[in-house]
Short mmCIF file of C-alpha atoms in Angstrom, two decimals:
data_model
loop_
_atom_site.label_atom_id
_atom_site.label_comp_id
_atom_site.label_asym_id
_atom_site.label_seq_id
_atom_site.Cartn_x
_atom_site.Cartn_y
_atom_site.Cartn_z
CA MET A 30 68.60 22.98 -26.62
CA LEU A 31 70.46 20.42 -24.52
CA VAL A 32 74.13 21.26 -24.09
CA ALA A 33 76.53 19.08 -22.01
CA VAL A 34 79.46 20.49 -20.37
CA ALA A 35 82.10 17.71 -19.87
CA SER A 36 85.72 16.93 -19.43
CA GLY A 37 87.98 13.93 -19.84
CA LYS A 38 89.43 14.57 -16.38
CA GLY A 39 88.23 16.17 -13.10
CA GLY A 40 89.52 19.51 -12.06
CA THR A 41 89.46 21.30 -15.51
CA GLY A 42 86.79 23.88 -14.49
CA LYS A 43 83.76 22.10 -16.02
CA THR A 44 81.45 23.28 -13.35
CA THR A 45 82.85 26.73 -13.52
CA ILE A 46 81.97 26.87 -17.31
CA ALA A 47 78.51 25.55 -16.83
CA VAL A 48 77.44 27.82 -13.96
CA ASN A 49 79.05 31.13 -15.57
CA LEU A 50 77.54 30.41 -18.86
CA ALA A 51 74.00 29.87 -17.22
CA LEU A 52 74.36 33.10 -15.34
CA ALA A 53 75.42 34.98 -18.34
CA LEU A 54 72.44 33.95 -20.23
CA ALA A 55 69.72 33.63 -17.59
CA GLU A 56 68.46 37.35 -18.10
CA LYS A 57 68.18 36.69 -21.87
CA ILE A 58 66.62 33.17 -22.29
CA PRO A 59 65.11 30.46 -20.25
CA VAL A 60 68.03 28.66 -18.65
CA GLN A 61 68.06 25.38 -16.62
CA VAL A 62 71.03 23.71 -15.29
CA LEU A 63 70.96 20.00 -14.77
CA ASP A 64 73.91 18.73 -12.30
CA CYS A 65 74.50 15.05 -13.67
CA ASP A 66 77.63 14.91 -11.67
CA VAL A 67 75.79 12.58 -9.22
CA GLU A 68 78.68 11.20 -7.32
CA GLU A 69 79.71 14.63 -6.20
CA PRO A 70 77.44 17.49 -7.38
CA ASN A 71 78.74 20.84 -6.70
CA ALA A 72 76.94 23.37 -9.10
CA HIS A 73 74.67 24.18 -6.11
CA LEU A 74 77.54 25.56 -4.31
CA PHE A 75 77.82 28.31 -6.83
CA LEU A 76 74.26 29.01 -7.80
CA GLN A 77 72.85 28.63 -4.22
CA PRO A 78 69.44 27.20 -5.27
CA VAL A 79 66.47 27.23 -3.08
CA PHE A 80 65.26 23.41 -3.44
CA GLN A 81 61.32 23.11 -3.48
CA GLN A 82 61.00 19.07 -4.03
CA GLU A 83 62.88 16.07 -3.83
CA GLU A 84 62.15 12.54 -5.18
CA PRO A 85 63.90 9.22 -4.54
CA VAL A 86 65.54 7.21 -7.50
CA THR A 87 64.70 3.61 -7.12
CA LEU A 88 65.49 0.25 -9.17
CA PRO A 89 63.31 -2.93 -9.15
CA VAL A 90 65.67 -5.58 -7.68
CA PRO A 91 64.85 -9.25 -7.15
CA GLU A 92 63.36 -10.65 -3.85
CA VAL A 93 63.35 -14.43 -3.38
CA ASP A 94 60.57 -16.39 -2.29
CA ASN A 95 62.48 -19.38 -0.56
CA ALA A 96 59.18 -21.32 -0.31
CA ARG A 97 59.14 -21.72 -4.18
CA CYS A 98 62.70 -21.52 -4.99
CA ASP A 99 64.50 -24.96 -5.77
CA GLY A 100 67.96 -23.51 -5.98
CA CYS A 101 68.31 -24.37 -9.80
CA GLY A 102 70.52 -21.34 -10.43
CA ARG A 103 68.85 -20.26 -13.70
CA CYS A 104 68.30 -16.78 -12.26
CA SER A 105 72.18 -16.53 -11.62
CA GLU A 106 73.06 -17.67 -15.07
CA ALA A 107 70.78 -15.24 -16.51
CA CYS A 108 72.26 -12.18 -14.61
CA ALA A 109 74.86 -10.41 -16.53
CA PHE A 110 75.98 -8.37 -13.68
CA HIS A 111 76.44 -11.09 -10.91
CA ALA A 112 73.90 -9.76 -8.69
CA LEU A 113 72.53 -13.15 -7.67
CA ALA A 114 74.46 -16.28 -6.50
CA VAL A 115 73.45 -19.72 -5.34
CA ALA A 116 74.93 -21.16 -2.34
CA GLY A 117 73.85 -24.09 -0.42
CA GLY A 118 70.74 -24.54 -2.61
CA ARG A 119 69.68 -20.93 -1.66
CA VAL A 120 69.65 -17.85 -3.90
CA ILE A 121 71.74 -14.80 -2.32
CA THR A 122 70.90 -11.36 -4.00
CA PHE A 123 73.18 -8.39 -4.11
CA PRO A 124 70.92 -5.40 -4.74
CA GLU A 125 73.79 -2.95 -5.07
CA MET A 126 75.06 -4.76 -8.20
CA CYS A 127 71.43 -5.16 -9.78
CA HIS A 128 70.73 -3.05 -12.85
CA GLY A 129 67.11 -3.80 -12.74
CA CYS A 130 66.80 -5.40 -16.06
CA GLY A 131 64.41 -8.26 -14.87
CA ALA A 132 66.33 -11.08 -16.62
CA CYS A 133 66.48 -13.14 -13.44
CA ILE A 134 62.73 -13.00 -13.01
CA ALA A 135 62.04 -13.94 -16.59
CA ALA A 136 64.60 -16.86 -16.38
CA CYS A 137 63.20 -18.24 -13.07
CA PRO A 138 61.01 -21.38 -14.01
CA GLN A 139 59.39 -21.46 -10.58
CA GLY A 140 58.29 -17.96 -10.34
CA ALA A 141 60.20 -17.53 -7.13
CA LEU A 142 61.38 -14.15 -7.72
CA ALA A 143 59.51 -10.85 -7.55
CA GLU A 144 60.63 -7.18 -7.84
CA LYS A 145 60.90 -4.99 -4.90
CA THR A 146 62.03 -1.23 -4.81
CA TYR A 147 65.50 -0.44 -4.00
CA ARG A 148 66.64 3.18 -3.33
CA ILE A 149 69.89 4.25 -5.02
CA GLY A 150 69.72 8.07 -4.89
CA VAL A 151 67.71 11.32 -5.12
CA VAL A 152 66.94 14.06 -7.43
CA ALA A 153 66.18 17.63 -6.01
CA ARG A 154 64.63 20.61 -7.98
CA GLY A 155 64.67 24.30 -7.00
CA ARG A 156 65.28 27.84 -8.17
CA ALA A 157 68.44 29.91 -8.30
CA GLY A 158 66.93 33.37 -9.31
CA ARG A 159 65.75 32.87 -12.85
CA ILE A 160 67.72 29.45 -13.41
CA ASP A 161 65.52 26.31 -12.97
CA PHE A 162 68.01 23.97 -11.09
CA VAL A 163 67.89 20.12 -10.97
CA GLN A 164 70.69 17.95 -9.04
CA GLY A 165 71.01 14.19 -8.70
CA LYS A 166 73.06 12.49 -5.97
CA ILE A 167 73.36 8.72 -5.36
CA ASP A 168 73.24 7.35 -1.92
CA VAL A 169 76.44 6.52 -0.04
CA GLY A 170 77.92 3.13 -1.19
CA VAL A 171 75.74 2.89 -4.33
CA PRO A 172 78.06 2.33 -7.34
CA LEU A 173 75.39 2.62 -10.16
CA ALA A 174 75.26 6.32 -11.29
CA PRO A 175 73.62 6.15 -14.68
CA PRO A 176 69.90 5.47 -13.57
CA VAL A 177 70.32 8.54 -11.34
CA ILE A 178 71.74 10.52 -14.16
CA ARG A 179 68.85 9.47 -16.40
CA ALA A 180 66.41 10.58 -13.70
CA VAL A 181 67.89 14.10 -13.65
CA LYS A 182 67.81 14.16 -17.56
CA LYS A 183 63.89 13.43 -17.37
CA GLN A 184 63.56 16.67 -15.66
CA ALA A 185 64.71 18.68 -18.61
CA ARG A 186 61.80 21.01 -19.43
CA GLY A 187 62.59 21.46 -23.29
CA GLU A 188 62.53 25.17 -23.66
CA GLY A 189 65.29 27.70 -23.99
CA LEU A 190 68.85 26.15 -22.96
CA THR A 191 69.22 23.20 -20.75
CA LEU A 192 72.91 23.07 -19.46
CA LEU A 193 73.78 19.59 -18.37
CA ASP A 194 77.06 19.61 -15.98
CA ALA A 195 78.43 15.92 -16.86
CA PRO A 196 80.62 13.83 -14.53
CA PRO A 197 84.30 13.80 -15.44
CA GLY A 198 86.08 11.11 -17.34
CA THR A 199 84.73 8.83 -20.19
CA SER A 200 83.00 6.07 -18.58
CA CYS A 201 79.46 5.01 -18.30
CA PRO A 202 78.18 7.84 -16.28
CA VAL A 203 79.51 10.22 -18.69
CA VAL A 204 77.84 8.48 -21.64
CA ALA A 205 74.58 8.31 -19.89
CA ALA A 206 74.82 12.14 -19.39
CA VAL A 207 76.08 13.37 -22.69
CA LYS A 208 74.25 11.05 -25.14
CA ASP A 209 71.20 12.61 -26.74
CA CYS A 210 72.48 15.89 -26.26
CA ASN A 211 72.61 18.69 -28.99
CA PHE A 212 76.17 19.59 -28.33
CA CYS A 213 78.93 18.85 -26.15
CA LEU A 214 81.35 21.41 -24.60
CA LEU A 215 84.71 19.79 -23.65
CA VAL A 216 86.70 21.71 -20.96
CA THR A 217 90.20 21.05 -20.83
CA GLU A 218 93.58 22.47 -19.46
CA PRO A 219 96.94 22.91 -21.32
CA THR A 220 98.71 20.15 -19.63
CA PRO A 221 99.95 16.53 -20.59
CA PHE A 222 97.15 15.23 -18.41
CA GLY A 223 94.68 17.57 -20.00
CA LEU A 224 95.78 16.74 -23.45
CA ASN A 225 95.67 12.85 -22.91
CA ASP A 226 92.11 13.00 -21.33
CA LEU A 227 90.79 15.41 -23.93
CA ARG A 228 91.90 12.87 -26.63
CA LEU A 229 89.67 10.31 -24.73
CA ALA A 230 86.65 12.59 -24.34
CA VAL A 231 86.88 13.59 -28.10
CA GLY A 232 86.82 9.88 -28.99
CA MET A 233 83.81 9.49 -26.82
CA VAL A 234 81.65 12.26 -28.31
CA ARG A 235 82.65 11.41 -31.89
CA GLU A 236 81.47 7.86 -31.18
CA LEU A 237 78.11 9.41 -30.01
CA GLY A 238 77.96 11.44 -33.07
CA ILE A 239 77.49 14.74 -31.12
CA PRO A 240 78.89 18.07 -32.39
CA PHE A 241 81.45 19.59 -29.86
CA ALA A 242 84.09 22.16 -29.25
CA VAL A 243 86.71 22.85 -26.56
CA VAL A 244 87.22 25.52 -23.93
CA ILE A 245 90.68 25.77 -22.52
CA ASN A 246 90.85 26.92 -18.76
CA ARG A 247 93.85 28.21 -17.12
CA SER A 248 95.20 28.72 -20.69
CA THR A 249 98.28 30.63 -20.02
CA LEU A 250 99.67 27.80 -17.92
CA GLY A 251 101.35 24.78 -19.38
CA ASP A 252 102.16 24.59 -23.09
CA LEU A 253 100.44 24.91 -26.55
CA ARG A 254 100.01 21.02 -27.20
CA VAL A 255 96.31 21.23 -26.43
CA GLU A 256 95.72 24.08 -29.21
CA ARG A 257 98.10 22.29 -31.67
CA TYR A 258 95.94 19.09 -31.27
CA CYS A 259 92.70 20.98 -31.76
CA ARG A 260 93.93 22.78 -34.86
CA HIS A 261 95.09 19.40 -36.17
CA GLU A 262 91.83 17.64 -35.53
CA GLY A 263 89.76 20.53 -36.65
CA ILE A 264 88.21 21.08 -33.33
CA PRO A 265 86.80 24.66 -32.58
CA VAL A 266 88.36 26.17 -29.34
CA LEU A 267 85.43 28.59 -28.53
CA LEU A 268 86.91 30.22 -25.21
CA LYS A 269 90.22 30.38 -23.34
CA ILE A 270 90.26 31.69 -19.78
CA PRO A 271 93.63 32.73 -18.63
CA PHE A 272 95.11 31.56 -15.20
CA ASN A 273 94.59 34.39 -12.62
CA LYS A 274 94.98 34.06 -8.77
CA ARG A 275 92.04 36.29 -8.41
CA TYR A 276 89.73 34.04 -10.38
CA ALA A 277 91.03 31.03 -8.34
CA ALA A 278 90.26 32.90 -5.15
CA THR A 279 86.80 33.65 -6.55
CA TYR A 280 86.13 30.24 -7.30
CA ALA A 281 87.45 28.90 -3.74
CA GLN A 282 84.91 31.39 -2.19
CA GLY A 283 81.92 29.73 -4.08
CA LYS A 284 81.64 32.89 -6.42
CA CYS A 285 81.09 33.16 -10.22
CA LEU A 286 83.27 34.97 -12.59
CA VAL A 287 80.68 36.72 -14.39
CA GLN A 288 79.20 38.10 -11.23
CA GLU A 289 82.64 39.34 -9.88
CA TYR A 290 84.31 40.36 -13.06
CA PRO A 291 81.34 41.44 -15.33
CA ASP A 292 83.57 42.06 -18.22
CA TRP A 293 83.34 38.25 -18.73
CA ALA A 294 79.79 38.08 -19.33
CA PRO A 295 79.98 39.04 -23.05
CA ALA A 296 82.78 36.39 -23.40
CA PHE A 297 80.18 33.65 -22.15
CA ALA A 298 77.31 35.37 -24.29
CA GLY A 299 79.72 34.94 -27.22
CA LEU A 300 80.53 31.23 -26.31
CA TRP A 301 76.55 30.63 -26.55
CA ARG A 302 76.34 32.31 -30.00
CA GLU A 303 79.21 30.05 -31.29
CA ILE A 304 77.37 26.92 -29.87
CA GLU A 305 74.24 27.81 -31.64
CA ARG A 306 76.22 28.36 -34.82
CA LEU A 307 77.79 25.13 -34.59
CA VAL A 308 74.49 23.16 -33.87
CA ALA A 309 72.93 24.65 -36.77
CA GLN A 310 75.84 23.97 -38.97
CA HIS A 311 75.85 20.32 -37.83
CA ALA A 312 72.07 20.22 -38.39
CA GLY A 313 72.40 21.57 -41.85
CA ILE A 314 75.15 18.92 -42.70
CA ALA A 315 73.32 16.10 -41.20
CA GLY A 316 70.09 17.23 -43.24
CA ASN A 317 72.16 16.90 -46.47
#
């Protein structure tokens, strides 16, 4: 099962939920963690994996043969991402804007464009005890996260539980991470910002047709508007973690809740059972 842990905004505790759920279940079932927050991956700070292999992520970008190019501009017209421009009768390429679709090469009547490899990031794989760990990271200055996220997701091994730590927000990188998952766990906080961004995240997963539920972190701060919203929308709240300065200190030290406070392990195991139940329920409804 592929389960995404996402949030409408950063700082809600998304990675906290992902790593603690992984640790709580690692002794019971095969667990894999995919850190798809490729602009700022941080699950490794808590799980401390030993990395064993690393592979670059590349895109095919256009390279111009100026001897054959007549500056007609067909390639620039075909590019939806403005990765090519014509100036002074010569084609200028901007590989950092290229999505690797190949439209420019297909449009060139002179056959003056060819593909070259352009590195945009890296995928690293390792072990954290019983947990299989995969992390993606885009290179500095690269704005294109989805191809790196897709490269991370290709490492999903398809057995037991694969937990996907998604980027925050509701933009293209999050959609690339969450789509095709069996379930999405939305982590929020009981604040006006948390509620606003939860609404956006709920709209996203509903559009993708993925079953989902909510975890409320720091539940004893703020107000009850998030809970009222979830009740009104029929969204299950599967877990609430109260604010506690000791928990915050544990996080700040790079430690995990279920290890420092073992009483939380059954709560996270229960969270997994609820996810399994909701996935089965959704499959039954879809089958009918």
